[in-house]
Amino acid sequence: MRSCSAILFLILSVQVVFAEKAPVETPADKLMKKGIAKGKKGDLDGAISYFNQVIADDSTFAQAYFNRGYAKSLKENPKGSIADFTRAIEIDSTYINAYFNRGLAYAEDNDNRAAIADFTTVIRLDPKNADAYYYRGVAHYFLVEFDIAMTNFDAAIAADSTYADAYYNKALIKSRLGDLKQAIALYTKAIGYDPNDANYYNNRGNVKYALEDYKGAVGDFNRALHLDPDMARVYCNRGNAFFYLNDRIGACENWQMALDMDFELAKQMIDRYCQAPK
């Protein structure tokens, strides 16, 4: 019986916050502040309107393009944000945050080669930038360049030994390559630095399940559901583990909970193992 969910690859949105302007205020600076305030309150259209006014007044205001690009990225408009980050970079070729955020936008737009180029520029400008190594590794992962991805995750950890997501993504690669014991060690390391991410426990539980450590898997699935009770796939995974622990009732109850949350894959298990004999 397969796991109810493929091991997920985690990519978090950690884009740089709206860039503030220097203390000496011009009329454009005041508009920038109003735009930033709108953006922080979630009014992205209002923020963009103010940034448009700044740009109309001063077409060389790099931070206005950056902030407008950031607002567009929050509106899930990667192409629009790429255009604005590019303009900010044309004005200031050392604008690290613009390269970094453009890299994220390229990744969101499935242009991983362009993302890698931008993260590489960030690393050239700031060799100890753990996030740039991490996201460059993510881009290489999606290009199925696992060795290079691992090298980048290792560099992220060298820059920040507590970088939980880097350990987690190394574990994903180890899992995909079949090195399950090493994957567990890496998931455990990630959990040590961030014990409140339900995905870490679910994925470690999946690996324990694959190693036929069903009790250990149940323990991890329990922890994942304690942290996030709405993860339907984890109920399905826990049902599978209960099944192999000869707890048919527990298995069917968990599969039913997953199905009640519209996780349709659980129906296959219910139909096969939980129907009363006719």
PDB file of C-alpha atoms in Angstrom:
ATOM      1  CA  MET A   1       0.000   0.000   0.000  1.00  0.00           C
ATOM      2  CA  ARG A   2       1.466   3.320  -1.061  1.00  0.00           C
ATOM      3  CA  SER A   3       1.580   6.466   1.007  1.00  0.00           C
ATOM      4  CA  CYS A   4      -1.456   8.679   0.591  1.00  0.00           C
ATOM      5  CA  SER A   5       0.686  11.635  -0.401  1.00  0.00           C
ATOM      6  CA  ALA A   6       3.848  12.171  -2.339  1.00  0.00           C
ATOM      7  CA  ILE A   7       6.637  13.739  -0.330  1.00  0.00           C
ATOM      8  CA  LEU A   8       6.182  17.434  -0.816  1.00  0.00           C
ATOM      9  CA  PHE A   9       8.932  19.859  -1.689  1.00  0.00           C
ATOM     10  CA  LEU A  10       8.805  22.900   0.497  1.00  0.00           C
ATOM     11  CA  ILE A  11       9.336  26.388  -0.828  1.00  0.00           C
ATOM     12  CA  LEU A  12       8.439  29.184   1.469  1.00  0.00           C
ATOM     13  CA  SER A  13       7.647  32.742   0.538  1.00  0.00           C
ATOM     14  CA  VAL A  14      10.204  34.834   2.404  1.00  0.00           C
ATOM     15  CA  GLN A  15      10.330  37.806   0.113  1.00  0.00           C
ATOM     16  CA  VAL A  16      11.902  40.917   1.525  1.00  0.00           C
ATOM     17  CA  VAL A  17       9.403  43.314   3.068  1.00  0.00           C
ATOM     18  CA  PHE A  18       8.586  46.667   1.518  1.00  0.00           C
ATOM     19  CA  ALA A  19      11.768  48.745   1.300  1.00  0.00           C
ATOM     20  CA  GLU A  20      11.701  51.861   3.429  1.00  0.00           C
ATOM     21  CA  LYS A  21      13.151  55.184   2.255  1.00  0.00           C
ATOM     22  CA  ALA A  22      15.740  57.393   3.934  1.00  0.00           C
ATOM     23  CA  PRO A  23      14.671  59.797   6.756  1.00  0.00           C
ATOM     24  CA  VAL A  24      14.864  63.026   4.677  1.00  0.00           C
ATOM     25  CA  GLU A  25      11.449  63.184   3.037  1.00  0.00           C
ATOM     26  CA  THR A  26      10.541  64.558  -0.372  1.00  0.00           C
ATOM     27  CA  PRO A  27       6.956  64.535  -1.695  1.00  0.00           C
ATOM     28  CA  ALA A  28       7.812  61.245  -3.423  1.00  0.00           C
ATOM     29  CA  ASP A  29       9.048  59.827  -0.108  1.00  0.00           C
ATOM     30  CA  LYS A  30       5.737  60.706   1.516  1.00  0.00           C
ATOM     31  CA  LEU A  31       3.863  58.893  -1.236  1.00  0.00           C
ATOM     32  CA  MET A  32       6.187  55.931  -0.735  1.00  0.00           C
ATOM     33  CA  LYS A  33       5.367  55.838   2.966  1.00  0.00           C
ATOM     34  CA  LYS A  34       1.662  55.887   2.202  1.00  0.00           C
ATOM     35  CA  GLY A  35       2.106  53.064  -0.290  1.00  0.00           C
ATOM     36  CA  ILE A  36       4.112  51.005   2.186  1.00  0.00           C
ATOM     37  CA  ALA A  37       1.465  51.562   4.866  1.00  0.00           C
ATOM     38  CA  LYS A  38      -1.237  50.396   2.452  1.00  0.00           C
ATOM     39  CA  GLY A  39       0.796  47.341   1.540  1.00  0.00           C
ATOM     40  CA  LYS A  40       1.426  46.366   5.150  1.00  0.00           C
ATOM     41  CA  LYS A  41      -2.329  46.533   5.757  1.00  0.00           C
ATOM     42  CA  GLY A  42      -2.951  44.203   2.819  1.00  0.00           C
ATOM     43  CA  ASP A  43      -4.326  46.856   0.455  1.00  0.00           C
ATOM     44  CA  LEU A  44      -2.057  45.934  -2.425  1.00  0.00           C
ATOM     45  CA  ASP A  45      -3.987  47.816  -5.104  1.00  0.00           C
ATOM     46  CA  GLY A  46      -3.845  50.950  -2.964  1.00  0.00           C
ATOM     47  CA  ALA A  47      -0.122  50.436  -2.444  1.00  0.00           C
ATOM     48  CA  ILE A  48       0.488  50.014  -6.159  1.00  0.00           C
ATOM     49  CA  SER A  49      -1.479  53.210  -6.841  1.00  0.00           C
ATOM     50  CA  TYR A  50       0.869  55.198  -4.603  1.00  0.00           C
ATOM     51  CA  PHE A  51       3.974  53.579  -6.097  1.00  0.00           C
ATOM     52  CA  ASN A  52       2.644  54.455  -9.569  1.00  0.00           C
ATOM     53  CA  GLN A  53       2.467  58.084  -8.488  1.00  0.00           C
ATOM     54  CA  VAL A  54       6.050  58.002  -7.229  1.00  0.00           C
ATOM     55  CA  ILE A  55       7.283  56.507 -10.501  1.00  0.00           C
ATOM     56  CA  ALA A  56       5.317  59.058 -12.516  1.00  0.00           C
ATOM     57  CA  ASP A  57       7.096  61.781 -10.539  1.00  0.00           C
ATOM     58  CA  ASP A  58      10.559  60.150 -10.603  1.00  0.00           C
ATOM     59  CA  SER A  59      11.205  57.356 -13.093  1.00  0.00           C
ATOM     60  CA  THR A  60      14.610  56.625 -11.510  1.00  0.00           C
ATOM     61  CA  PHE A  61      13.270  55.862  -8.023  1.00  0.00           C
ATOM     62  CA  ALA A  62      14.533  52.268  -7.680  1.00  0.00           C
ATOM     63  CA  GLN A  63      12.749  51.562  -4.392  1.00  0.00           C
ATOM     64  CA  ALA A  64       9.407  52.514  -5.909  1.00  0.00           C
ATOM     65  CA  TYR A  65       9.861  49.881  -8.626  1.00  0.00           C
ATOM     66  CA  PHE A  66      11.017  47.376  -6.018  1.00  0.00           C
ATOM     67  CA  ASN A  67       8.002  48.003  -3.791  1.00  0.00           C
ATOM     68  CA  ARG A  68       5.591  47.886  -6.703  1.00  0.00           C
ATOM     69  CA  GLY A  69       7.197  44.633  -7.817  1.00  0.00           C
ATOM     70  CA  TYR A  70       6.868  43.227  -4.337  1.00  0.00           C
ATOM     71  CA  ALA A  71       3.189  44.191  -4.195  1.00  0.00           C
ATOM     72  CA  LYS A  72       2.649  42.527  -7.576  1.00  0.00           C
ATOM     73  CA  SER A  73       4.349  39.369  -6.322  1.00  0.00           C
ATOM     74  CA  LEU A  74       1.942  39.283  -3.385  1.00  0.00           C
ATOM     75  CA  LYS A  75      -0.870  39.551  -5.938  1.00  0.00           C
ATOM     76  CA  GLU A  76       0.586  36.444  -7.650  1.00  0.00           C
ATOM     77  CA  ASN A  77       1.647  38.390 -10.725  1.00  0.00           C
ATOM     78  CA  PRO A  78       5.207  37.092 -11.247  1.00  0.00           C
ATOM     79  CA  LYS A  79       5.668  38.551 -14.718  1.00  0.00           C
ATOM     80  CA  GLY A  80       4.617  41.998 -13.536  1.00  0.00           C
ATOM     81  CA  SER A  81       6.896  41.774 -10.517  1.00  0.00           C
ATOM     82  CA  ILE A  82       9.810  40.590 -12.671  1.00  0.00           C
ATOM     83  CA  ALA A  83       9.435  43.668 -14.879  1.00  0.00           C
ATOM     84  CA  ASP A  84       9.541  45.998 -11.865  1.00  0.00           C
ATOM     85  CA  PHE A  85      12.459  44.249 -10.179  1.00  0.00           C
ATOM     86  CA  THR A  86      14.313  44.381 -13.491  1.00  0.00           C
ATOM     87  CA  ARG A  87      13.765  48.134 -13.724  1.00  0.00           C
ATOM     88  CA  ALA A  88      15.016  48.563 -10.137  1.00  0.00           C
ATOM     89  CA  ILE A  89      18.162  46.612 -11.071  1.00  0.00           C
ATOM     90  CA  GLU A  90      18.675  48.721 -14.200  1.00  0.00           C
ATOM     91  CA  ILE A  91      18.705  51.780 -11.957  1.00  0.00           C
ATOM     92  CA  ASP A  92      20.878  50.178  -9.263  1.00  0.00           C
ATOM     93  CA  SER A  93      22.945  47.186 -10.377  1.00  0.00           C
ATOM     94  CA  THR A  94      23.849  46.343  -6.749  1.00  0.00           C
ATOM     95  CA  TYR A  95      20.248  46.147  -5.504  1.00  0.00           C
ATOM     96  CA  ILE A  96      20.513  42.780  -3.718  1.00  0.00           C
ATOM     97  CA  ASN A  97      16.883  42.585  -2.620  1.00  0.00           C
ATOM     98  CA  ALA A  98      15.708  43.212  -6.180  1.00  0.00           C
ATOM     99  CA  TYR A  99      17.846  40.343  -7.496  1.00  0.00           C
ATOM    100  CA  PHE A 100      16.661  38.079  -4.688  1.00  0.00           C
ATOM    101  CA  ASN A 101      12.977  38.840  -5.149  1.00  0.00           C
ATOM    102  CA  ARG A 102      13.265  38.628  -8.927  1.00  0.00           C
ATOM    103  CA  GLY A 103      14.804  35.196  -8.435  1.00  0.00           C
ATOM    104  CA  LEU A 104      11.772  34.166  -6.388  1.00  0.00           C
ATOM    105  CA  ALA A 105       9.462  35.566  -9.050  1.00  0.00           C
ATOM    106  CA  TYR A 106      11.295  33.682 -11.803  1.00  0.00           C
ATOM    107  CA  ALA A 107      10.953  30.495  -9.756  1.00  0.00           C
ATOM    108  CA  GLU A 108       7.243  31.192  -9.307  1.00  0.00           C
ATOM    109  CA  ASP A 109       7.040  31.600 -13.094  1.00  0.00           C
ATOM    110  CA  ASN A 110       8.825  28.234 -13.565  1.00  0.00           C
ATOM    111  CA  ASP A 111      11.954  29.823 -15.051  1.00  0.00           C
ATOM    112  CA  ASN A 112      14.431  28.115 -12.775  1.00  0.00           C
ATOM    113  CA  ARG A 113      17.507  28.937 -14.881  1.00  0.00           C
ATOM    114  CA  ALA A 114      16.780  32.645 -14.587  1.00  0.00           C
ATOM    115  CA  ALA A 115      16.132  32.209 -10.871  1.00  0.00           C
ATOM    116  CA  ILE A 116      19.511  30.506 -10.455  1.00  0.00           C
ATOM    117  CA  ALA A 117      21.230  33.396 -12.241  1.00  0.00           C
ATOM    118  CA  ASP A 118      19.671  35.931  -9.873  1.00  0.00           C
ATOM    119  CA  PHE A 119      20.454  33.960  -6.725  1.00  0.00           C
ATOM    120  CA  THR A 120      24.021  33.566  -7.990  1.00  0.00           C
ATOM    121  CA  THR A 121      24.269  37.354  -8.305  1.00  0.00           C
ATOM    122  CA  VAL A 122      23.005  37.735  -4.740  1.00  0.00           C
ATOM    123  CA  ILE A 123      25.673  35.301  -3.557  1.00  0.00           C
ATOM    124  CA  ARG A 124      28.352  37.233  -5.455  1.00  0.00           C
ATOM    125  CA  LEU A 125      27.238  40.430  -3.738  1.00  0.00           C
ATOM    126  CA  ASP A 126      26.667  38.759  -0.357  1.00  0.00           C
ATOM    127  CA  PRO A 127      28.593  35.448  -0.068  1.00  0.00           C
ATOM    128  CA  LYS A 128      27.051  34.576   3.312  1.00  0.00           C
ATOM    129  CA  ASN A 129      23.423  34.930   2.226  1.00  0.00           C
ATOM    130  CA  ALA A 130      21.929  31.625   3.391  1.00  0.00           C
ATOM    131  CA  ASP A 131      18.569  32.254   1.730  1.00  0.00           C
ATOM    132  CA  ALA A 132      20.168  32.756  -1.676  1.00  0.00           C
ATOM    133  CA  TYR A 133      21.977  29.412  -1.428  1.00  0.00           C
ATOM    134  CA  TYR A 134      18.794  27.760  -0.230  1.00  0.00           C
ATOM    135  CA  TYR A 135      16.588  29.033  -3.038  1.00  0.00           C
ATOM    136  CA  ARG A 136      19.259  28.354  -5.634  1.00  0.00           C
ATOM    137  CA  GLY A 137      19.218  24.806  -4.326  1.00  0.00           C
ATOM    138  CA  VAL A 138      15.429  24.697  -4.688  1.00  0.00           C
ATOM    139  CA  ALA A 139      15.709  25.793  -8.317  1.00  0.00           C
ATOM    140  CA  HIS A 140      18.295  23.100  -9.022  1.00  0.00           C
ATOM    141  CA  TYR A 141      16.029  20.552  -7.327  1.00  0.00           C
ATOM    142  CA  PHE A 142      13.179  21.349  -9.706  1.00  0.00           C
ATOM    143  CA  LEU A 143      15.632  20.939 -12.586  1.00  0.00           C
ATOM    144  CA  VAL A 144      16.400  17.446 -11.173  1.00  0.00           C
ATOM    145  CA  GLU A 145      20.001  18.481 -10.514  1.00  0.00           C
ATOM    146  CA  PHE A 146      20.145  16.867  -7.117  1.00  0.00           C
ATOM    147  CA  ASP A 147      23.903  16.949  -6.557  1.00  0.00           C
ATOM    148  CA  ILE A 148      24.032  20.689  -7.209  1.00  0.00           C
ATOM    149  CA  ALA A 149      20.931  21.218  -5.068  1.00  0.00           C
ATOM    150  CA  MET A 150      22.578  19.361  -2.180  1.00  0.00           C
ATOM    151  CA  THR A 151      25.712  21.483  -2.514  1.00  0.00           C
ATOM    152  CA  ASN A 152      23.599  24.625  -2.216  1.00  0.00           C
ATOM    153  CA  PHE A 153      21.651  23.340   0.780  1.00  0.00           C
ATOM    154  CA  ASP A 154      24.973  22.502   2.422  1.00  0.00           C
ATOM    155  CA  ALA A 155      26.153  26.065   1.723  1.00  0.00           C
ATOM    156  CA  ALA A 156      22.960  27.446   3.279  1.00  0.00           C
ATOM    157  CA  ILE A 157      23.627  25.342   6.379  1.00  0.00           C
ATOM    158  CA  ALA A 158      27.258  26.493   6.453  1.00  0.00           C
ATOM    159  CA  ALA A 159      25.976  30.076   6.514  1.00  0.00           C
ATOM    160  CA  ASP A 160      23.244  29.261   9.053  1.00  0.00           C
ATOM    161  CA  SER A 161      23.553  25.966  10.909  1.00  0.00           C
ATOM    162  CA  THR A 162      19.946  26.275  12.156  1.00  0.00           C
ATOM    163  CA  TYR A 163      18.413  26.460   8.650  1.00  0.00           C
ATOM    164  CA  ALA A 164      15.677  23.854   9.166  1.00  0.00           C
ATOM    165  CA  ASP A 165      14.292  23.969   5.623  1.00  0.00           C
ATOM    166  CA  ALA A 166      17.723  23.213   4.177  1.00  0.00           C
ATOM    167  CA  TYR A 167      17.946  20.018   6.262  1.00  0.00           C
ATOM    168  CA  TYR A 168      14.368  19.210   5.265  1.00  0.00           C
ATOM    169  CA  ASN A 169      15.051  19.570   1.560  1.00  0.00           C
ATOM    170  CA  LYS A 170      18.226  17.503   1.849  1.00  0.00           C
ATOM    171  CA  ALA A 171      16.025  14.839   3.417  1.00  0.00           C
ATOM    172  CA  LEU A 172      13.627  15.033   0.470  1.00  0.00           C
ATOM    173  CA  ILE A 173      16.485  14.370  -1.936  1.00  0.00           C
ATOM    174  CA  LYS A 174      17.794  11.499   0.177  1.00  0.00           C
ATOM    175  CA  SER A 175      14.282  10.032   0.230  1.00  0.00           C
ATOM    176  CA  ARG A 176      13.953  10.338  -3.520  1.00  0.00           C
ATOM    177  CA  LEU A 177      17.325   8.655  -3.995  1.00  0.00           C
ATOM    178  CA  GLY A 178      16.354   5.808  -1.666  1.00  0.00           C
ATOM    179  CA  ASP A 179      18.657   6.642   1.252  1.00  0.00           C
ATOM    180  CA  LEU A 180      15.824   6.454   3.772  1.00  0.00           C
ATOM    181  CA  LYS A 181      17.837   6.155   6.984  1.00  0.00           C
ATOM    182  CA  GLN A 182      19.798   9.276   6.133  1.00  0.00           C
ATOM    183  CA  ALA A 183      16.537  10.989   5.237  1.00  0.00           C
ATOM    184  CA  ILE A 184      15.178  10.258   8.713  1.00  0.00           C
ATOM    185  CA  ALA A 185      18.329  11.679  10.305  1.00  0.00           C
ATOM    186  CA  LEU A 186      17.940  14.868   8.280  1.00  0.00           C
ATOM    187  CA  TYR A 187      14.221  15.220   9.039  1.00  0.00           C
ATOM    188  CA  THR A 188      15.078  14.783  12.709  1.00  0.00           C
ATOM    189  CA  LYS A 189      17.683  17.533  12.401  1.00  0.00           C
ATOM    190  CA  ALA A 190      15.121  19.841  10.785  1.00  0.00           C
ATOM    191  CA  ILE A 191      12.604  19.092  13.545  1.00  0.00           C
ATOM    192  CA  GLY A 192      15.238  19.894  16.134  1.00  0.00           C
ATOM    193  CA  TYR A 193      15.524  23.425  14.764  1.00  0.00           C
ATOM    194  CA  ASP A 194      11.832  23.879  13.947  1.00  0.00           C
ATOM    195  CA  PRO A 195       9.609  21.520  15.965  1.00  0.00           C
ATOM    196  CA  ASN A 196       6.376  23.203  14.889  1.00  0.00           C
ATOM    197  CA  ASP A 197       6.199  22.342  11.186  1.00  0.00           C
ATOM    198  CA  ALA A 198       3.643  19.600  10.578  1.00  0.00           C
ATOM    199  CA  ASN A 199       5.108  18.766   7.163  1.00  0.00           C
ATOM    200  CA  TYR A 200       8.377  17.695   8.740  1.00  0.00           C
ATOM    201  CA  TYR A 201       6.644  15.107  10.898  1.00  0.00           C
ATOM    202  CA  ASN A 202       4.400  13.902   8.085  1.00  0.00           C
ATOM    203  CA  ASN A 203       7.339  13.361   5.750  1.00  0.00           C
ATOM    204  CA  ARG A 204       9.415  11.646   8.412  1.00  0.00           C
ATOM    205  CA  GLY A 205       6.390   9.467   9.128  1.00  0.00           C
ATOM    206  CA  ASN A 206       6.183   8.572   5.433  1.00  0.00           C
ATOM    207  CA  VAL A 207       9.808   7.439   5.465  1.00  0.00           C
ATOM    208  CA  LYS A 208       9.301   5.379   8.630  1.00  0.00           C
ATOM    209  CA  TYR A 209       6.254   3.848   6.968  1.00  0.00           C
ATOM    210  CA  ALA A 210       8.378   2.925   3.931  1.00  0.00           C
ATOM    211  CA  LEU A 211      10.851   1.271   6.328  1.00  0.00           C
ATOM    212  CA  GLU A 212       7.940  -0.663   7.904  1.00  0.00           C
ATOM    213  CA  ASP A 213       8.324   1.155  11.217  1.00  0.00           C
ATOM    214  CA  TYR A 214       4.571   1.585  11.511  1.00  0.00           C
ATOM    215  CA  LYS A 215       4.509   2.519  15.194  1.00  0.00           C
ATOM    216  CA  GLY A 216       7.118   5.199  14.591  1.00  0.00           C
ATOM    217  CA  ALA A 217       5.125   6.432  11.608  1.00  0.00           C
ATOM    218  CA  VAL A 218       1.956   6.700  13.686  1.00  0.00           C
ATOM    219  CA  GLY A 219       3.870   8.740  16.268  1.00  0.00           C
ATOM    220  CA  ASP A 220       4.976  11.214  13.613  1.00  0.00           C
ATOM    221  CA  PHE A 221       1.524  11.414  12.035  1.00  0.00           C
ATOM    222  CA  ASN A 222       0.053  12.055  15.507  1.00  0.00           C
ATOM    223  CA  ARG A 223       2.449  14.951  16.007  1.00  0.00           C
ATOM    224  CA  ALA A 224       1.692  16.374  12.558  1.00  0.00           C
ATOM    225  CA  LEU A 225      -2.038  16.325  13.256  1.00  0.00           C
ATOM    226  CA  HIS A 226      -1.532  17.885  16.685  1.00  0.00           C
ATOM    227  CA  LEU A 227       0.165  20.794  14.936  1.00  0.00           C
ATOM    228  CA  ASP A 228      -2.265  20.956  12.005  1.00  0.00           C
ATOM    229  CA  PRO A 229      -5.546  19.025  12.409  1.00  0.00           C
ATOM    230  CA  ASP A 230      -6.656  19.948   8.880  1.00  0.00           C
ATOM    231  CA  MET A 231      -4.058  17.861   7.014  1.00  0.00           C
ATOM    232  CA  ALA A 232      -6.358  15.317   5.378  1.00  0.00           C
ATOM    233  CA  ARG A 233      -3.515  13.389   3.749  1.00  0.00           C
ATOM    234  CA  VAL A 234      -1.984  12.736   7.177  1.00  0.00           C
ATOM    235  CA  TYR A 235      -5.179  11.029   8.355  1.00  0.00           C
ATOM    236  CA  CYS A 236      -4.939   8.884   5.247  1.00  0.00           C
ATOM    237  CA  ASN A 237      -1.279   8.098   5.940  1.00  0.00           C
ATOM    238  CA  ARG A 238      -2.052   7.270   9.568  1.00  0.00           C
ATOM    239  CA  GLY A 239      -4.846   4.987   8.394  1.00  0.00           C
ATOM    240  CA  ASN A 240      -2.349   3.083   6.250  1.00  0.00           C
ATOM    241  CA  ALA A 241      -0.003   2.659   9.203  1.00  0.00           C
ATOM    242  CA  PHE A 242      -2.832   1.455  11.458  1.00  0.00           C
ATOM    243  CA  PHE A 243      -3.779  -1.068   8.791  1.00  0.00           C
ATOM    244  CA  TYR A 244      -0.332  -2.639   8.922  1.00  0.00           C
ATOM    245  CA  LEU A 245      -0.490  -2.647  12.717  1.00  0.00           C
ATOM    246  CA  ASN A 246      -3.579  -4.862  12.317  1.00  0.00           C
ATOM    247  CA  ASP A 247      -5.849  -2.115  13.637  1.00  0.00           C
ATOM    248  CA  ARG A 248      -8.532  -2.264  10.952  1.00  0.00           C
ATOM    249  CA  ILE A 249     -10.949  -0.115  12.961  1.00  0.00           C
ATOM    250  CA  GLY A 250      -8.348   2.620  13.496  1.00  0.00           C
ATOM    251  CA  ALA A 251      -7.395   2.462   9.835  1.00  0.00           C
ATOM    252  CA  CYS A 252     -10.981   2.832   8.620  1.00  0.00           C
ATOM    253  CA  GLU A 253     -11.683   5.664  11.066  1.00  0.00           C
ATOM    254  CA  ASN A 254      -8.669   7.608   9.795  1.00  0.00           C
ATOM    255  CA  TRP A 255      -9.476   6.984   6.155  1.00  0.00           C
ATOM    256  CA  GLN A 256     -13.021   8.150   6.802  1.00  0.00           C
ATOM    257  CA  MET A 257     -11.747  11.343   8.452  1.00  0.00           C
ATOM    258  CA  ALA A 258      -9.591  11.978   5.387  1.00  0.00           C
ATOM    259  CA  LEU A 259     -12.553  11.374   3.089  1.00  0.00           C
ATOM    260  CA  ASP A 260     -14.754  13.681   5.181  1.00  0.00           C
ATOM    261  CA  MET A 261     -12.167  16.363   4.410  1.00  0.00           C
ATOM    262  CA  ASP A 262     -12.588  15.643   0.666  1.00  0.00           C
ATOM    263  CA  PHE A 263      -9.382  13.649   0.337  1.00  0.00           C
ATOM    264  CA  GLU A 264     -10.720  11.328  -2.364  1.00  0.00           C
ATOM    265  CA  LEU A 265      -7.758   8.929  -2.366  1.00  0.00           C
ATOM    266  CA  ALA A 266      -8.961   7.615   0.995  1.00  0.00           C
ATOM    267  CA  LYS A 267     -12.127   6.296  -0.663  1.00  0.00           C
ATOM    268  CA  GLN A 268     -10.094   3.633  -2.425  1.00  0.00           C
ATOM    269  CA  MET A 269      -8.958   2.222   0.916  1.00  0.00           C
ATOM    270  CA  ILE A 270     -12.429   2.452   2.431  1.00  0.00           C
ATOM    271  CA  ASP A 271     -14.013   0.663  -0.533  1.00  0.00           C
ATOM    272  CA  ARG A 272     -11.404  -2.067  -0.447  1.00  0.00           C
ATOM    273  CA  TYR A 273     -10.899  -2.672   3.265  1.00  0.00           C
ATOM    274  CA  CYS A 274     -13.781  -1.152   5.222  1.00  0.00           C
ATOM    275  CA  GLN A 275     -16.913  -2.469   3.566  1.00  0.00           C
ATOM    276  CA  ALA A 276     -18.990  -5.037   5.428  1.00  0.00           C
ATOM    277  CA  PRO A 277     -19.006  -8.453   3.746  1.00  0.00           C
ATOM    278  CA  LYS A 278     -22.095  -9.125   1.628  1.00  0.00           C
TER     279      LYS A 278
END
